[in-house]
Amino acid sequence: MPALNSSAARAAAGPCMGAPAADSTIYGETRQFVDTQAWWMPDTDQANNSITNTGHAHLGACIPEHETISSGNLTVNVRVILHDNPGTANYVAMVFKTSDTETTVQKCYLRATAPNFGCPGPSGAGTGDFTCIGTCERWLTFSHPISAFNHSGLQDVRFRGFVLEPHGNEMQPSFNWQVNIQNGKSASDISRNAFLRGKGWYTHALYCEASLRSLPLPDGPVSGIWTPAVGLTTHSGGSRPATHSFISIDPDFHAVPANPGRVLWDAAGPFGPEPFGSAPVAIDTSTLANGVHKLHLRTSCRDDKLGSTNSGVTVIPFTVAN
């Protein structure tokens, strides 16, 4: 991948922290590969069948979280993964949200035969047509002028994926993050829910969210006891309540058997006070090898009407140097 020049101000150019090998881009500012996931899988006492278990859908990207971009385009490569998901991936949308507007600025469709790192249009049927057996990935590249933000200052960027599942239900992985835009327009920082949020959405269950409240993401290594604040709590707007919360380091749920990693929290209910609260999680980095690790945050929201459980996952890289 080529270098992308997006006029960084806060940090030197370089590769993305925690990026998969497929994205070897040299970015114009510090970026971290944040992965968000939607899960629709039954709890242990719920029936496991083709309706209650449609696996995972991921959206991941090297994001310039809280970095400064002052000219040109905001360019982001987005990885889409389907894992044991029988659905058809349709498209991913990039949304610019300011204090007074929310605009879908670009749609890239998931096409079975399209090359990676492009932005395909829809099929002849007007939709995407990407399906998968097992685990499959596709990469999309979004690029849109920062002049499309109607304000400068801290602005919100959102990516939303759409997967049509069998029987007509829909799964939507999505995530929100913030970037400092300096485009010469009037200053107006976004303030509502201005933190890193990974969400799973499913028909009827609506949203289930796992969020990181300690911002910005660490550009450099952490050491000793690192205590980021996280929120694994109820989402607003009629969504199902948080019924389970889970935090671990370096899990791999695609492995056979699944590897839960170093589990820091695994309990019924939310993590953090309801509603919309957060709490610190203590990570003793001296017990981890130096290098890049992944903090996995998962909130699960049981839906008894549909007989399964919706989960939202956020995975954040961090570097240890003790």
C-alpha positions as a printed NumPy array, in Angstrom:
array([[  0.   ,   0.   ,   0.   ],
       [  1.275,   3.551,  -0.746],
       [  1.807,   6.337,   1.741],
       [ -1.25 ,   8.443,   2.495],
       [ -0.637,  12.124,   3.179],
       [ -3.414,  13.591,   5.279],
       [ -1.503,  16.53 ,   6.821],
       [ -0.986,  15.291,  10.36 ],
       [ -0.134,  17.697,  13.155],
       [  0.07 ,  15.692,  16.39 ],
       [  2.425,  12.837,  15.54 ],
       [  4.948,  11.696,  12.986],
       [  4.004,   9.609,   9.982],
       [  4.372,   5.878,  10.217],
       [  2.703,   2.48 ,   9.962],
       [ -0.542,   1.792,  11.77 ],
       [ -0.313,   0.213,  15.242],
       [ -1.721,  -3.317,  15.195],
       [ -2.554,  -3.264,  11.491],
       [ -3.068,  -6.569,   9.652],
       [ -0.36 ,  -7.37 ,   7.12 ],
       [ -2.671,  -6.456,   4.251],
       [ -2.58 ,  -2.773,   5.248],
       [  1.068,  -1.754,   5.145],
       [  0.249,   1.897,   4.43 ],
       [  2.554,   4.587,   5.809],
       [  0.075,   7.099,   7.186],
       [  0.521,  10.827,   7.642],
       [ -0.331,  10.663,  11.334],
       [ -0.447,   8.129,  14.159],
       [ -3.146,   5.521,  13.56 ],
       [ -4.334,   2.437,  15.419],
       [ -6.193,  -0.526,  13.929],
       [ -9.491,  -0.686,  15.807],
       [-11.751,  -3.669,  15.102],
       [-15.466,  -3.656,  15.847],
       [-17.781,  -6.633,  15.632],
       [-21.448,  -7.584,  15.669],
       [-22.322, -11.045,  16.994],
       [-25.69 , -12.805,  16.8  ],
       [-25.242, -16.014,  18.761],
       [-27.393, -17.832,  21.334],
       [-26.635, -17.895,  25.029],
       [-26.025, -21.302,  26.628],
       [-29.725, -21.782,  27.406],
       [-31.018, -20.568,  24.025],
       [-31.604, -22.836,  21.036],
       [-28.762, -22.953,  18.511],
       [-30.099, -23.022,  14.95 ],
       [-29.863, -21.186,  11.631],
       [-32.048, -18.33 ,  12.878],
       [-30.483, -17.811,  16.309],
       [-26.852, -18.156,  15.186],
       [-25.575, -16.039,  12.292],
       [-22.012, -15.675,  13.562],
       [-19.954, -12.493,  13.389],
       [-19.466,  -9.504,  11.11 ],
       [-16.402,  -7.264,  11.608],
       [-15.476,  -3.732,  10.575],
       [-11.87 ,  -2.753,  11.264],
       [ -9.765,   0.216,  10.213],
       [ -6.594,   2.17 ,  10.903],
       [ -8.163,   5.306,  12.339],
       [ -6.547,   8.705,  13.098],
       [ -8.399,   8.899,  16.421],
       [ -8.117,  12.443,  17.871],
       [ -5.375,  13.264,  15.335],
       [ -5.394,  16.509,  13.334],
       [ -6.153,  16.587,   9.616],
       [ -5.98 ,  19.982,   7.962],
       [ -6.174,  19.449,   4.202],
       [ -7.131,  17.05 ,   1.45 ],
       [ -9.163,  13.905,   2.004],
       [ -9.86 ,  11.727,   4.991],
       [ -8.752,   8.34 ,   3.634],
       [ -9.447,   5.107,   5.519],
       [ -8.995,   1.465,   4.518],
       [-11.746,  -0.654,   6.075],
       [-11.52 ,  -4.415,   6.556],
       [-14.757,  -6.42 ,   6.476],
       [-14.794,  -9.971,   7.863],
       [-17.622, -12.476,   7.849],
       [-17.142, -15.405,  10.247],
       [-19.584, -18.323,  10.162],
       [-22.086, -15.818,   8.843],
       [-24.633, -17.095,   6.276],
       [-25.692, -13.601,   5.253],
       [-24.967, -11.496,   2.176],
       [-22.818,  -8.43 ,   2.884],
       [-24.346,  -5.404,   1.187],
       [-22.293,  -2.23 ,   1.732],
       [-20.392,  -0.08 ,   4.217],
       [-21.181,   3.62 ,   4.652],
       [-18.862,   6.397,   5.859],
       [-20.724,   9.087,   7.791],
       [-19.498,  12.551,   8.826],
       [-21.295,  13.835,  11.938],
       [-20.858,  17.333,  13.352],
       [-22.653,  19.207,  16.118],
       [-25.59 ,  19.932,  13.788],
       [-25.432,  17.599,  10.772],
       [-25.093,  13.902,   9.963],
       [-24.227,  13.042,   6.354],
       [-23.472,   9.763,   4.611],
       [-20.607,  10.879,   2.389],
       [-19.65 ,   7.589,   0.708],
       [-20.913,   4.023,   0.22 ],
       [-18.683,   1.145,  -0.842],
       [-20.375,  -2.131,  -1.781],
       [-19.163,  -5.622,  -0.927],
       [-18.774,  -7.447,  -4.226],
       [-17.764, -11.071,  -4.624],
       [-15.369, -10.457,  -7.524],
       [-14.107,  -6.935,  -6.805],
       [-10.42 ,  -6.405,  -5.954],
       [ -9.447,  -5.19 ,  -2.509],
       [ -8.735,  -1.535,  -1.64 ],
       [-11.347,  -0.043,  -3.931],
       [-14.85 ,   1.307,  -3.512],
       [-17.1  ,  -0.843,  -5.724],
       [-20.545,   0.186,  -6.793],
       [-23.608,  -2.045,  -6.415],
       [-24.387,  -5.107,  -8.49 ],
       [-27.042,  -5.015, -11.175],
       [-29.57 ,  -5.749,  -8.446],
       [-28.524,  -2.545,  -6.664],
       [-26.855,  -4.286,  -3.72 ],
       [-23.673,  -6.004,  -2.64 ],
       [-23.271,  -9.738,  -3.242],
       [-20.437, -10.897,  -0.968],
       [-21.037, -14.219,   0.803],
       [-18.725, -16.481,   2.75 ],
       [-18.235, -20.027,   4.029],
       [-16.08 , -20.049,   7.153],
       [-14.016, -16.869,   7.558],
       [-13.529, -14.418,   4.665],
       [-12.33 , -10.835,   4.413],
       [-12.574,  -7.902,   2.016],
       [-10.922,  -4.471,   2.1  ],
       [-12.601,  -1.236,   1.044],
       [-10.976,   2.19 ,   0.668],
       [-12.921,   5.307,   1.617],
       [-11.677,   8.781,   0.72 ],
       [-13.623,  12.028,   1.018],
       [-12.632,  15.719,   1.269],
       [-12.549,  17.161,   4.784],
       [-14.311,  20.215,   3.355],
       [-17.494,  18.1  ,   3.632],
       [-17.466,  18.708,   7.401],
       [-19.465,  21.898,   7.957],
       [-17.362,  22.797,  11.027],
       [-13.776,  22.524,  12.155],
       [-12.762,  21.092,  15.508],
       [-13.41 ,  17.658,  16.977],
       [-15.785,  15.835,  14.597],
       [-17.336,  12.375,  14.546],
       [-16.702,   9.743,  11.856],
       [-18.869,   6.646,  11.644],
       [-18.644,   3.462,   9.614],
       [-21.762,   1.296,   9.279],
       [-21.886,  -2.132,   7.643],
       [-25.022,  -3.898,   6.44 ],
       [-25.404,  -7.68 ,   6.18 ],
       [-28.725,  -9.218,   5.122],
       [-29.233, -12.484,   6.981],
       [-31.437, -15.425,   5.984],
       [-35.075, -15.116,   6.968],
       [-34.958, -11.35 ,   6.326],
       [-33.164, -10.115,   9.451],
       [-30.223,  -7.699,   9.244],
       [-26.917,  -7.437,  11.107],
       [-25.059,  -4.121,  11.291],
       [-21.551,  -3.766,  12.73 ],
       [-20.601,  -0.116,  13.228],
       [-18.206,   2.155,  15.034],
       [-17.815,   5.835,  15.883],
       [-14.614,   7.759,  16.528],
       [-13.43 ,  11.367,  16.556],
       [-10.867,  13.333,  14.578],
       [ -9.681,  16.943,  14.824],
       [-10.621,  18.6  ,  11.51 ],
       [ -9.063,  21.931,  10.585],
       [-10.738,  22.939,   7.323],
       [-11.082,  26.696,   7.839],
       [-14.761,  26.554,   8.77 ],
       [-16.38 ,  27.728,  12.011],
       [-15.244,  25.83 ,  15.091],
       [-17.809,  23.584,  16.781],
       [-16.687,  20.461,  18.606],
       [-19.005,  17.48 ,  18.742],
       [-19.898,  16.755,  22.363],
       [-22.612,  14.082,  22.462],
       [-21.143,  10.596,  23.026],
       [-17.71 ,  11.799,  21.897],
       [-15.833,   8.579,  22.604],
       [-14.82 ,   5.415,  20.746],
       [-17.882,   3.167,  20.327],
       [-18.189,  -0.256,  18.69 ],
       [-21.737,  -1.493,  18.153],
       [-23.629,  -4.55 ,  17.049],
       [-27.135,  -3.981,  15.673],
       [-29.625,  -6.719,  14.849],
       [-33.272,  -6.678,  13.802],
       [-35.535,  -6.104,  16.843],
       [-32.627,  -6.245,  19.344],
       [-31.268,  -2.928,  18.021],
       [-27.895,  -1.79 ,  19.441],
       [-25.471,  -3.405,  21.858],
       [-22.373,  -1.281,  22.478],
       [-18.845,  -1.604,  23.867],
       [-17.059,   1.718,  24.333],
       [-13.688,   3.104,  25.37 ],
       [-13.984,   6.337,  27.349],
       [-10.25 ,   7.048,  27.938],
       [ -9.212,   9.148,  24.974],
       [ -7.131,   9.728,  23.004],
       [ -5.814,   6.235,  22.32 ],
       [ -2.192,   5.952,  23.488],
       [  0.132,   6.863,  20.617],
       [  3.103,   5.303,  22.376],
       [  3.82 ,   2.395,  24.711],
       [  2.154,   1.915,  28.096],
       [  3.843,   0.45 ,  31.166],
       [  3.07 ,  -0.447,  34.765],
       [ -0.659,  -0.446,  35.571],
       [ -2.701,   0.925,  32.669],
       [ -6.277,   1.762,  33.661],
       [ -8.417,   2.722,  30.671],
       [-12.06 ,   3.567,  31.393],
       [-14.588,   1.48 ,  29.49 ],
       [-18.359,   1.363,  29.266],
       [-20.178,  -1.923,  28.653],
       [-23.666,  -0.685,  29.471],
       [-27.147,  -0.169,  28.064],
       [-27.554,   1.677,  24.766],
       [-30.325,   4.236,  24.395],
       [-33.362,   4.179,  22.125],
       [-35.236,   0.996,  22.987],
       [-32.316,  -1.439,  22.635],
       [-32.182,  -4.583,  24.781],
       [-30.41 ,  -4.119,  28.153],
       [-26.833,  -5.242,  28.716],
       [-27.049,  -8.778,  30.123],
       [-23.363,  -9.787,  30.08 ],
       [-19.992,  -8.042,  29.879],
       [-16.588,  -9.447,  28.997],
       [-13.062,  -7.981,  28.925],
       [ -9.892,  -9.845,  27.947],
       [ -6.417,  -9.428,  26.488],
       [ -5.431, -11.121,  23.22 ],
       [ -8.351, -13.513,  22.659],
       [ -8.906, -15.335,  19.37 ],
       [-12.492, -16.432,  18.945],
       [-11.847, -17.608,  15.395],
       [ -9.451, -20.28 ,  16.645],
       [-10.636, -23.874,  17.035],
       [-11.224, -24.224,  19.907],
       [-11.856, -20.547,  20.642],
       [ -9.177, -18.866,  22.774],
       [-10.644, -16.433,  25.349],
       [ -7.269, -14.831,  26.046],
       [ -6.359, -13.42 ,  29.465],
       [ -9.794, -12.772,  30.938],
       [-10.058,  -9.64 ,  33.115],
       [-13.853,  -9.575,  33.535],
       [-16.624, -12.029,  32.688],
       [-19.917, -11.449,  34.471],
       [-23.645, -11.022,  34.081],
       [-24.892,  -7.477,  33.596],
       [-23.033,  -4.353,  32.501],
       [-19.512,  -3.179,  33.316],
       [-19.888,   0.346,  34.64 ],
       [-22.899,   2.02 ,  36.256],
       [-26.174,   2.196,  34.365],
       [-27.211,   4.088,  32.39 ],
       [-24.355,   4.912,  30.014],
       [-21.67 ,   4.811,  32.704],
       [-18.052,   3.659,  32.643],
       [-15.466,   2.218,  35.011],
       [-11.69 ,   1.712,  34.937],
       [-10.196,  -1.665,  34.159],
       [ -6.743,  -2.284,  35.619],
       [ -4.239,  -3.936,  33.253],
       [ -0.92 ,  -4.966,  34.782],
       [  1.298,  -4.594,  31.74 ],
       [  4.277,  -6.124,  33.602],
       [  2.581,  -9.514,  33.152],
       [  2.507,  -9.053,  29.356],
       [  5.335,  -9.412,  26.875],
       [  6.63 ,  -6.2  ,  25.353],
       [  4.982,  -5.464,  22.016],
       [  1.485,  -4.986,  20.637],
       [ -1.524,  -6.5  ,  22.423],
       [ -5.292,  -6.271,  21.954],
       [ -7.876,  -5.181,  24.497],
       [-11.183,  -6.935,  23.746],
       [-14.394,  -5.343,  25.081],
       [-17.746,  -7.11 ,  24.578],
       [-21.247,  -6.228,  25.691],
       [-24.018,  -8.797,  25.193],
       [-27.718,  -7.958,  25.069],
       [-30.106, -10.914,  25.24 ],
       [-33.22 , -10.835,  23.056],
       [-35.77 , -13.326,  24.365],
       [-38.294, -12.495,  21.639],
       [-35.955, -13.701,  18.869],
       [-34.32 , -16.331,  21.076],
       [-30.71 , -15.227,  20.729],
       [-28.167, -12.673,  21.953],
       [-26.837,  -9.573,  20.224],
       [-23.272,  -8.485,  21.08 ],
       [-21.186,  -5.433,  20.284],
       [-17.393,  -5.758,  20.375],
       [-14.563,  -3.234,  20.29 ],
       [-10.921,  -4.362,  20.   ],
       [ -8.192,  -1.788,  20.673],
       [ -4.442,  -2.288,  20.152],
       [ -1.921,  -1.069,  22.696],
       [  1.846,  -1.406,  22.929],
       [  3.612,  -2.532,  26.105],
       [  7.17 ,  -1.442,  26.907],
       [  8.319,  -2.233,  30.469]])
